[in-house]
XYZ file of C-alpha atoms in Angstrom:
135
model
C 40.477 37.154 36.283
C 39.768 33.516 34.941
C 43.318 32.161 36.204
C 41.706 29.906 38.362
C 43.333 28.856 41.930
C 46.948 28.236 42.276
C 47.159 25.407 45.479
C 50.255 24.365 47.505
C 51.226 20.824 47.816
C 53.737 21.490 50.915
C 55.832 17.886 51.088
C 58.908 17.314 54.238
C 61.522 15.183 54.298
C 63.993 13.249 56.371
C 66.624 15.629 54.770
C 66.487 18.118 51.582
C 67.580 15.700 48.835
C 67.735 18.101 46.405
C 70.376 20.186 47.421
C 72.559 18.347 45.097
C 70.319 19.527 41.695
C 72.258 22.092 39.570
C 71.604 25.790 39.905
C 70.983 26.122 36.038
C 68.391 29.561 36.372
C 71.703 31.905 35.351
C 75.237 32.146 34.386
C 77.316 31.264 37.060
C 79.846 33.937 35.929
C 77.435 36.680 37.984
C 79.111 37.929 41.145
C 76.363 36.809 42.840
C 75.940 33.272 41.565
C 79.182 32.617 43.124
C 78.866 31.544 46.577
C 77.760 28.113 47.818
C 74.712 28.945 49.195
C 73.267 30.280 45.950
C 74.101 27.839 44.184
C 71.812 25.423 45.397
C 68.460 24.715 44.023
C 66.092 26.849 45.307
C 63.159 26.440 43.072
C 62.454 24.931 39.174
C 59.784 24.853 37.362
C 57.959 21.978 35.479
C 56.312 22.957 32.051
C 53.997 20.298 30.901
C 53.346 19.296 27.154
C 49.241 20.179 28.131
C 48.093 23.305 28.957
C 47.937 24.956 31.881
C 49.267 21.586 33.752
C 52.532 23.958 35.202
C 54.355 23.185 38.226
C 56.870 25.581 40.079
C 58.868 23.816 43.217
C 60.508 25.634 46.069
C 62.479 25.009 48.919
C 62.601 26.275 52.312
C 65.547 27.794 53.773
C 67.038 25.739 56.754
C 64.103 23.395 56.298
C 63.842 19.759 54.631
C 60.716 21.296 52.922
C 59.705 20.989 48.688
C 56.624 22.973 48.452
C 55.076 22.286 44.635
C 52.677 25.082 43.205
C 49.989 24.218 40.706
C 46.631 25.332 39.092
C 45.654 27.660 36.889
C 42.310 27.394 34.822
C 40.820 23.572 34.492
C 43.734 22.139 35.869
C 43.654 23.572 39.359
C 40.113 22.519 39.600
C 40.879 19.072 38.333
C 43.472 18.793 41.159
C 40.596 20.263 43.662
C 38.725 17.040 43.233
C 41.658 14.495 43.996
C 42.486 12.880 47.230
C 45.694 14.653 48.920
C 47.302 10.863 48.233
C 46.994 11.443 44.370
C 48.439 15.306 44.414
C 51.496 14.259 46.137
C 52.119 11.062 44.057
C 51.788 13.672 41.244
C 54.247 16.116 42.466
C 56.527 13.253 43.437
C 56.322 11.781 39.792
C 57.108 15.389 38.413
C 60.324 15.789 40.741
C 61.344 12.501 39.587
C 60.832 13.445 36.201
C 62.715 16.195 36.809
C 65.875 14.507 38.505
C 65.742 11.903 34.656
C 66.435 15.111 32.932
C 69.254 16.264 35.044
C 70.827 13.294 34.869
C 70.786 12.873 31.453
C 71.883 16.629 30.769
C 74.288 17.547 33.541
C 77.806 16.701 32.529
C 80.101 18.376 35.005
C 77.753 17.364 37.550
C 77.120 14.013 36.965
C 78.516 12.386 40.597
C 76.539 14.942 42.673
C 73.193 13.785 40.636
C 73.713 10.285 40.793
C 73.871 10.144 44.542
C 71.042 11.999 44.890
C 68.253 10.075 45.743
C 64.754 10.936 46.179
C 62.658 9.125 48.709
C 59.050 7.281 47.646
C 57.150 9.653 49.560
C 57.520 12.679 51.862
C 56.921 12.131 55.950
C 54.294 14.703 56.193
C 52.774 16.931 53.269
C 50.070 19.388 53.610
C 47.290 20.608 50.411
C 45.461 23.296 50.007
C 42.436 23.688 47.574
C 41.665 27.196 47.646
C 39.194 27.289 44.864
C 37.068 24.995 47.493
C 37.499 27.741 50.451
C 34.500 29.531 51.016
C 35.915 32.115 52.521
């Protein structure tokens, strides 16, 4: 299909320091937008300025867990050929980048993204490099 592999950079935490980060994916005026559990951040997306360098972040339910997809194309075989130390430091920098913007753009929410704070580097993390897997 020529989209290349799409790898997992599975990252856990002490706790899940996200769960302050806006739900900003729809109008909280839908019914179901409205209770507390939905409106936590459940997964965002990072679009890079190059190509094809895409990440999508998700959390696990009950779980102090950030998984981080990536690939696609070049990129995914780029990341292949790095050291599981240099994909997570990636990721990490991404979130990071991530938690700038929201603090720059959310208003109303301003206290609950200020104390958030994300740790220098996950306890555990797992990667996978499926485009290496022979099987």
């Amino acid at each position: 299909l020529g989209v290349g592999a799409y790898n997992k950079c599975c990252m856990s935490f002490e706790k899940p320091f996200w769960d302050n980060l806006p739900r900003r994916l729809a109008p909280s005026s839908l019914p179901y937008w409205t209770d507390s559990l939905s409106r936590r951040f459940d997964f965002i997306g990072h679009a890079s300025e190059n190509r094809g360098k895409d990440i999508l972040f998700f959390t696990l339910h009950n779980a102090p867990i950030l998984v981080a997809i990536y690939g696609g194309s070049d990129y995914s075989h780029a990341m292949e050929n790095l050291c599981d130390d240099e994909v997570v430091a990636g990721c990490m920098n991404v979130m990071k980048k991530l938690l700038s913007k929201a603090r720059s753009e959310c208003r109303n929410t301003r206290r609950l993204i200020n104390e958030l704070q994300i740790p220098d580097w996950p306890l555990d993390y797992f990667v996978t490099r499926w485009g290496s897997d022979p099987f």
